[in-house]
Each structure stands twice: as structure tokens, then as C-alpha cells.
Short mmCIF file of C-alpha atoms and ligand atoms in Angstrom, two decimals:
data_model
loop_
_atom_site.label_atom_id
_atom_site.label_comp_id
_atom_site.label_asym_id
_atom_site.label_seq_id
_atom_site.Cartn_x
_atom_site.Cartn_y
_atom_site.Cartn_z
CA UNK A 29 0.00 0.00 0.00
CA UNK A 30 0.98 4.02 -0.66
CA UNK A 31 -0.42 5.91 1.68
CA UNK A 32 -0.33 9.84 2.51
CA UNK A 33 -1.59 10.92 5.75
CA UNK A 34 -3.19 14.30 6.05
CA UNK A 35 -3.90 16.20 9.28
CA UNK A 36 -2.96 19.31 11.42
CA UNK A 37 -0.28 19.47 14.01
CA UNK A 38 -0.88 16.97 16.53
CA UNK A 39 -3.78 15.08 15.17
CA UNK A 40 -1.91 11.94 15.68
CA UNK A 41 -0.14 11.21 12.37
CA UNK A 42 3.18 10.13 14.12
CA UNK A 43 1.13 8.22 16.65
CA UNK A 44 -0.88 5.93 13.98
CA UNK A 45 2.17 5.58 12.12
CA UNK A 46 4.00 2.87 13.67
CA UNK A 47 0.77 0.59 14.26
CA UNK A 48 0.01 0.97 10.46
CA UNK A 49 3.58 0.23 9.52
CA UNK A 50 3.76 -2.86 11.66
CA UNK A 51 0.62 -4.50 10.56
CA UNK A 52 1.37 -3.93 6.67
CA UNK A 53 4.95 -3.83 6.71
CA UNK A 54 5.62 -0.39 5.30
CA UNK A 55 8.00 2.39 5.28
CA UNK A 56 7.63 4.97 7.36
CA UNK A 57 8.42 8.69 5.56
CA UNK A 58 8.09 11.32 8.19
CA UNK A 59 9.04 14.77 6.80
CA UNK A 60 9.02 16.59 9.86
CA UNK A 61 11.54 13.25 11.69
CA UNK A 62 13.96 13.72 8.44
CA UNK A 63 14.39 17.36 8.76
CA UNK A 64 14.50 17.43 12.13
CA UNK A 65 17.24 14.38 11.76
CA UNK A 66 18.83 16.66 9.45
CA UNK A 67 19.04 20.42 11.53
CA UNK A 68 20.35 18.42 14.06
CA UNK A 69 23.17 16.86 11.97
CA UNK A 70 23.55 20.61 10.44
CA UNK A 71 23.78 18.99 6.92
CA UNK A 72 23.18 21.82 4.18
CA UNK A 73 19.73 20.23 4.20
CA UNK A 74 19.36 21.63 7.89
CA UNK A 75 20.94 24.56 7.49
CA UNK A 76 18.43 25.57 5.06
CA UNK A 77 15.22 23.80 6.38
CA UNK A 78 16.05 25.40 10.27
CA UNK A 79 14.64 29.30 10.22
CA UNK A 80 11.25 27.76 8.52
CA UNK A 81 10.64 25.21 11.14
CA UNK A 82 11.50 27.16 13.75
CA UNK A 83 8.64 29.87 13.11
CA UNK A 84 6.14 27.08 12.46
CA UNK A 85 5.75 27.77 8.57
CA UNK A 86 6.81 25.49 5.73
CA UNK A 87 10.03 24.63 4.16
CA UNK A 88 10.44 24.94 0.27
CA UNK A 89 8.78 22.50 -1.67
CA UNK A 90 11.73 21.73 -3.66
CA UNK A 91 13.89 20.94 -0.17
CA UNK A 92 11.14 18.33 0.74
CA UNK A 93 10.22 16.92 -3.12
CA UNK A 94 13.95 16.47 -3.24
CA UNK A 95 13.96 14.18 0.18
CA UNK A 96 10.67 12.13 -0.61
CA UNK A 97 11.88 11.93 -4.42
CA UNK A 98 14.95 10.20 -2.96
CA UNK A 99 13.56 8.02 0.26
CA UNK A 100 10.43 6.08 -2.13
CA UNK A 101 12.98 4.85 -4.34
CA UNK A 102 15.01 2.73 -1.69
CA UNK A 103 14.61 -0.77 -2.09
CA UNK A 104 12.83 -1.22 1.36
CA UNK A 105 9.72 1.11 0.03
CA UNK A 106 9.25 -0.79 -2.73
CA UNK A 107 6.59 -2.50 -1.10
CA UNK A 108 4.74 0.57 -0.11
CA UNK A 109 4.94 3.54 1.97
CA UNK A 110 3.06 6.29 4.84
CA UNK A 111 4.27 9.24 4.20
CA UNK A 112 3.30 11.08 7.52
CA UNK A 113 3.26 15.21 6.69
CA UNK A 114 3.87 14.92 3.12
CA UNK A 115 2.44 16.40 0.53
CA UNK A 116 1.73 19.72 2.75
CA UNK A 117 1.33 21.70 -0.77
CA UNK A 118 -0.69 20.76 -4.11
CA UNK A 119 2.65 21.39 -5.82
CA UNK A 120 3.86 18.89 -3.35
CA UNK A 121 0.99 16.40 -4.66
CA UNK A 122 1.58 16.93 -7.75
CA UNK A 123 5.21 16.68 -7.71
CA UNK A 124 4.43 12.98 -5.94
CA UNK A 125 2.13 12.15 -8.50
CA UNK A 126 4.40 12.71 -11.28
CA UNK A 127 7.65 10.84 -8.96
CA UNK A 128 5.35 7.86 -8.97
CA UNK A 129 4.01 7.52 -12.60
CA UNK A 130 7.52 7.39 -13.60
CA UNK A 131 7.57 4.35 -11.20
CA UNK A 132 4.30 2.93 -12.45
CA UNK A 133 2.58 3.50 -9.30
CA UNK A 134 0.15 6.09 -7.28
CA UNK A 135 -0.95 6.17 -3.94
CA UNK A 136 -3.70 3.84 -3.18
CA UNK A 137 -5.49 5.98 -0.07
CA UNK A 138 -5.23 8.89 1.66
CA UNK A 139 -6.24 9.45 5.47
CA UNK A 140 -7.77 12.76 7.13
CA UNK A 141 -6.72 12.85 10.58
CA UNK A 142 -9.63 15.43 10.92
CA UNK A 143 -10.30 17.33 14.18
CA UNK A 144 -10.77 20.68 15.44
CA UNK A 145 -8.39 23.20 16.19
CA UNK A 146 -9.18 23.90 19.95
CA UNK A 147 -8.10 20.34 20.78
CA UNK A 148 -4.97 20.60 19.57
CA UNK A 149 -2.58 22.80 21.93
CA UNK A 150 -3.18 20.57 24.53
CA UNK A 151 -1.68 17.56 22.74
CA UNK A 152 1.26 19.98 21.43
CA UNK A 153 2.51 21.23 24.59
CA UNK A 154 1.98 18.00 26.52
CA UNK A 155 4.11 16.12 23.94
CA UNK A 156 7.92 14.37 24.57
CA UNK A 157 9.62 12.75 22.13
CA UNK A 158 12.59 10.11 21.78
CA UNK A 159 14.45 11.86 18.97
CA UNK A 160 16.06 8.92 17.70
CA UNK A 161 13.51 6.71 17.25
CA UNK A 162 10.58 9.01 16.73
CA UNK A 163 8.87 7.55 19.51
CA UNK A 164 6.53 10.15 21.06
CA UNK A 165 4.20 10.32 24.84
CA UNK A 166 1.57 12.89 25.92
CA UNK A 167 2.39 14.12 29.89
CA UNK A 168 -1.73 13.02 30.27
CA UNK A 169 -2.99 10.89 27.50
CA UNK A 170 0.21 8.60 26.64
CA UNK A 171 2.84 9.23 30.16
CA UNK A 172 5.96 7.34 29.87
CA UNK A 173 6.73 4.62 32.53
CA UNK A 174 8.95 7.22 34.12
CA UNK A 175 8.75 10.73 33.61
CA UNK A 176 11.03 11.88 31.13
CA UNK A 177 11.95 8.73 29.97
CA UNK A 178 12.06 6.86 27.02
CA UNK A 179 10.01 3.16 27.52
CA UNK A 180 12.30 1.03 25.89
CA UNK A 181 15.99 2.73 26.18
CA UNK A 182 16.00 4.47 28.90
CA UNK A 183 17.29 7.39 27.04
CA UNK A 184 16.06 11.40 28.47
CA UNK A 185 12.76 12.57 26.14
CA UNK A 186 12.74 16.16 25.03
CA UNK A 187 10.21 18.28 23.86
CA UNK A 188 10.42 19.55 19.99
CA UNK A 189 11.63 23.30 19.72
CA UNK A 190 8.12 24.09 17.75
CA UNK A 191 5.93 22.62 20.05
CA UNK A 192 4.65 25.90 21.84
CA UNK A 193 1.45 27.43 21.92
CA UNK A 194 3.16 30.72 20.08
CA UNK A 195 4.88 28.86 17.42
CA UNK A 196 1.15 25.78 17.16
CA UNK A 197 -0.58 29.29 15.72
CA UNK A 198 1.71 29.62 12.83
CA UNK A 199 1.30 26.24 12.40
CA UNK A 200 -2.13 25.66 12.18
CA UNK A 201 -2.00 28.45 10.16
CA UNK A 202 0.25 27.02 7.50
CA UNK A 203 -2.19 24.14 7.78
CA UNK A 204 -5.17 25.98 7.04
CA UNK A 205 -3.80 27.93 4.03
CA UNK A 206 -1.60 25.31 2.36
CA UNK A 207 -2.24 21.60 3.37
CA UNK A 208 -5.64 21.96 3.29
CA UNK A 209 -6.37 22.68 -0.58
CA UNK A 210 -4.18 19.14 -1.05
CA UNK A 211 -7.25 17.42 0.67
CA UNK A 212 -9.65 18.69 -2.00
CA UNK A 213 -7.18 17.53 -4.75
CA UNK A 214 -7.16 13.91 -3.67
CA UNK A 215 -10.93 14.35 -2.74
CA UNK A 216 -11.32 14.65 -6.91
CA UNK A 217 -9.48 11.49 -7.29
CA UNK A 218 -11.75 9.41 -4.94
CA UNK A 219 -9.26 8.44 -2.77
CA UNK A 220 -9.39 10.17 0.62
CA UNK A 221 -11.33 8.63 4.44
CA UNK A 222 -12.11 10.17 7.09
CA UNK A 223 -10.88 9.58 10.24
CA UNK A 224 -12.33 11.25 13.84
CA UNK A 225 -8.96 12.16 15.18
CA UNK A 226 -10.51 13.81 18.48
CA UNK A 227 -10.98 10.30 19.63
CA UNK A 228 -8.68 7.84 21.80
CA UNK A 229 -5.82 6.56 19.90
CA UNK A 230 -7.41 3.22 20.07
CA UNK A 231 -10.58 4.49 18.39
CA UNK A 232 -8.36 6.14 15.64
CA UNK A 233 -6.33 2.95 15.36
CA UNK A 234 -9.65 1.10 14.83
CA UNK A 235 -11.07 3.73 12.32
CA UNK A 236 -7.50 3.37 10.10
CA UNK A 237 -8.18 -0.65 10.17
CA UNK A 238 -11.65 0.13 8.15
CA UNK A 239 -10.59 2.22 6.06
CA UNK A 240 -7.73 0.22 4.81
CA UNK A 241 -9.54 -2.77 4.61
P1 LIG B 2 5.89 17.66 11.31
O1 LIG B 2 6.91 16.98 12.12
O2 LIG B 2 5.25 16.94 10.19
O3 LIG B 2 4.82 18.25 12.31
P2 LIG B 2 3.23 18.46 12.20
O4 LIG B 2 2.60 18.24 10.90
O5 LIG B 2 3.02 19.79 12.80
O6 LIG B 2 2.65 17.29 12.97
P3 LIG B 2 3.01 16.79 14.42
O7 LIG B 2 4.18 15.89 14.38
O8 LIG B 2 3.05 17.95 15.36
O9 LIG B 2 1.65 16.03 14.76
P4 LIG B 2 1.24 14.49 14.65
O10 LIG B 2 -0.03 14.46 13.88
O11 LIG B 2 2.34 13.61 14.20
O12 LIG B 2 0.90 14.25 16.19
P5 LIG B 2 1.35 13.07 17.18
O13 LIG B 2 0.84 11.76 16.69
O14 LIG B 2 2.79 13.17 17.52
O15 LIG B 2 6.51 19.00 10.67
C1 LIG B 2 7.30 19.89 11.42
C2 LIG B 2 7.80 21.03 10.53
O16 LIG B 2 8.63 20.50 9.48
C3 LIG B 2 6.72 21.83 9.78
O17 LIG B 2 6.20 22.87 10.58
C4 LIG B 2 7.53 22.35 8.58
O18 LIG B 2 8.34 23.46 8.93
C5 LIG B 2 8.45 21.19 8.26
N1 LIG B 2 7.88 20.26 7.27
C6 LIG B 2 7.58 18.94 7.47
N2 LIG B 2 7.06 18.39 6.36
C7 LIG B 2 7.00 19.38 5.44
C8 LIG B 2 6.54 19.43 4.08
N3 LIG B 2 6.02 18.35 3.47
N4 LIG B 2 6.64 20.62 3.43
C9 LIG B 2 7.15 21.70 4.02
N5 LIG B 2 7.61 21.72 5.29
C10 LIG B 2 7.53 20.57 6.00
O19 LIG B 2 0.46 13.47 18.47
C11 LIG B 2 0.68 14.65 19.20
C12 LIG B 2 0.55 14.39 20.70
O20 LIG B 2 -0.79 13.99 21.00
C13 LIG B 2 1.48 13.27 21.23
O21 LIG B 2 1.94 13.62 22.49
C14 LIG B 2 0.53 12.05 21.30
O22 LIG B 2 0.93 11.17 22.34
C15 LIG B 2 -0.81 12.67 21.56
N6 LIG B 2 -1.91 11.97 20.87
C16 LIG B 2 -1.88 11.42 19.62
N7 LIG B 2 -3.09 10.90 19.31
C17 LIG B 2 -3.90 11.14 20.38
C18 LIG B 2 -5.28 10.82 20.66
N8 LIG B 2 -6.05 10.16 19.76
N9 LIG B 2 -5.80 11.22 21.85
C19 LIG B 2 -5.01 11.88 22.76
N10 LIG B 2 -3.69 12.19 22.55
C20 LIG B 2 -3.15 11.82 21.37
ZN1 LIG B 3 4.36 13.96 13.60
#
């Protein structure tokens, strides 16, 4: 399966994304987990992608075309994909459609992690992340064993630079204005569920199962 999941800052992409992954044995392309990877590393890529993520707006499409363009041509994708935040722009999606004809494939579904805004800053704020594994916990809805604490390494958790209720606006923002139209273009093509991502991750989880079915 190709899959593109669509949705606002913390409406549980990155949280789905594993549990899909495992049960159909796909690769997981996070946009957000590469660039971060990469402004970390301070690779050119980094360099570049930093001042945009920082404020909470987008990074140039060509920046991120040129990263998925290279990642769903590794041999371990070739069985299918989630790409998790990507395409954020139509040019995006239509850059992605074109990458894939020349492969002789499209994306089979796309999911709308739909919810409303006022939910949202909650999650944001209350969110801690492994960094090098992309694992991620909610302070109230998904607490690690022990606080500040990675489950399964024991490693510290930290909370992402852009997850503050200032930098969520220009977010949601970005969301509104330029990820949004991309759900009307795949809308045309038939292709797009619904998911109600206000409820509890199990719910979601059991929603995603349906829909891929
Ligand atoms: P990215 O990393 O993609 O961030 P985002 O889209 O803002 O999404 P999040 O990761 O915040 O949300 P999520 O839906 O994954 O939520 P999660 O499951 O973790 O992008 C970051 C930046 O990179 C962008 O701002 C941009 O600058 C750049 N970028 C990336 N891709 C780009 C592109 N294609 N083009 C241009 N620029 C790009 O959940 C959040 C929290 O809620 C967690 O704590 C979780 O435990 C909790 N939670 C999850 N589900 C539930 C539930 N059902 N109930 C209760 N709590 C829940
Ligand atoms: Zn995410």
C-alpha cells in the first residue's frame, strides 16, 4: 500500500504511524523526523530547512520533493509507503504524483486525521519525544513509565523546539492555508477517508483498520 496521511499538528499522524507500519509492513516517511534528523546533523539540508521550522511555517517544496523523491525509491519502500506530513502543498501532490508515474505507481489511499483546532494545543505542549527513534508520549494521555523517559531505552525525552502554543498558531496556520487545498485535490481522485482524530488513539487505530480494509 501508498499511503499519505493528512492532518494538522498533533492530530496523531506520528502516533498511527508505527501501528500501520507494523501491521502492513511499510516504510515509514516522516518529513518533519527527516528534517528534524537533518538540523540536528547541520547537513546543508538543515541549514536551510532550520529558520522555517522554527517559526512554524513550511520549508520549500523543492527541499522536501527532493527528500521524498529520494527516500520512495530505496529498495525497502518498494513494497509501499506512509508518508506522515507529506504532501503539505498541491505542488507537493503533484510533484508525488508525477515521482510515482515514472515508477508505475500512485498512492492507493489517503487518510484525514480530521479534528478541530481547539483540541490541539493541549496535545502539542503536553508532547515528549525520543528523537532517535521518533517515539513520542503525551504528559496526560500517553505518560511514559517514568517521567522523562524513554520506555524502551531508557534514554532522556525532550520536547520539539516548535511545540509551543506561540509557534502551534503559525502552524495551524500554515495548515489551514496550504495543506488543506491538497485534501480537495485527492478528494477529486476518490481516494481520501475520514478519520475522527478527536478520539482515543485506540478508536483512531480502529477507524484506520476500516478504512484500509
Ligand atoms: P511535522 O513533524 O510533520 O509536524 P506536524 O505536521 O506539525 O505534525 P506533528 O508531528 O506535530 O503532529 P502528529 O499528527 O504527528 O501528532 P502526534 O501523533 O505526535 O513538521 C514539522 C515542521 O517540518 C513543519 O512545521 C515544517 O516546517 C516542516 N515540514 C515537514 N514536512 C514538510 C513538508 N512536506 N513541506 C514543508 N515543510 C515541511 O500526536 C501529538 C501528541 O498527542 C502526542 O503527544 C501524542 O501522544 C498525543 N496523541 C496522539 N493521538 C492522540 C489521541 N487520539 N488522543 C489523545 N492524545 C493523542
Ligand atoms: Zn508527527
Amino acid at each position: 500500500k501508498r499511503l499519505v496521511l493528512i492532518g494538522p499538528p498533533g492530530s496523531g499522524k506520528g502516533t498511527q504511524s508505527p501501528i500501520i507500519k507494523d501491521e502492513y509492513c511499510l516504510c515509514h516517511l516522516a518529513t518533519g523526523d527527516m528534517l528534524r534528523a537533518a538540523v540536528a546533523a547541520k547537513t546543508p539540508l538543515g541549514i536551510k530547512a532550520k529558520e522555517a521550522m522554527d517559526k512554524g511555517e513550511l520549508v520549500s517544496d523543492d527541499l522536501v520533493v527532493g527528500i521524498i523523491d529520494e527516500a520512495v525509491k530505496k529498495p525497502s519502500c518498494q513494497k509501499g509507503f506512509i508518508l506522515d506530513g507529506f504532501p503539505r502543498t498541491v505542488v507537493q501532490a503533484e510533484k508525488l504524483d508525477n515521482m510515482l508515474e515514472k515508477q508505475g505507481t500512485k498512492i492507493d489511499k489517503v487518510l484525514n486525521f480530521a479534528i478541530d483546532d481547539s483540541i490541539l494545543e493541549e496535545r502539542i505542549t503536553g508532547r515528549w519525544i525520543h528523537p532517535s527513534s521518533g517515539r513520542s508520549y503525551h504528559t496526560k494521555f500517553a505518560p511514559p513509565k517514568v517521567p522523562g523517559v524513554d520506555d524502551v531505552t531508557g534514554e532522556p525525552l525532550i520536547q520539539r523546539k516548535d511545540d509551543t502554543a506561540e509557534v502551534l498558531k503559525s502552524r495551524l496556520e500554515a495548515f489551514h492555508k496550504q495543506t488543506e487545498p491538497v485534501i480537495g485535490y485527492y478528494a477529486k481522485k476518490g481516494i481520501i477517508a475520514q478519520l475522527h482524530a478527536e478520539k482515543a488513539p485506540k478508536d483512531v487505530t480502529a477507524e484506520v483498520q476500516t478504512a484500509l480494509s
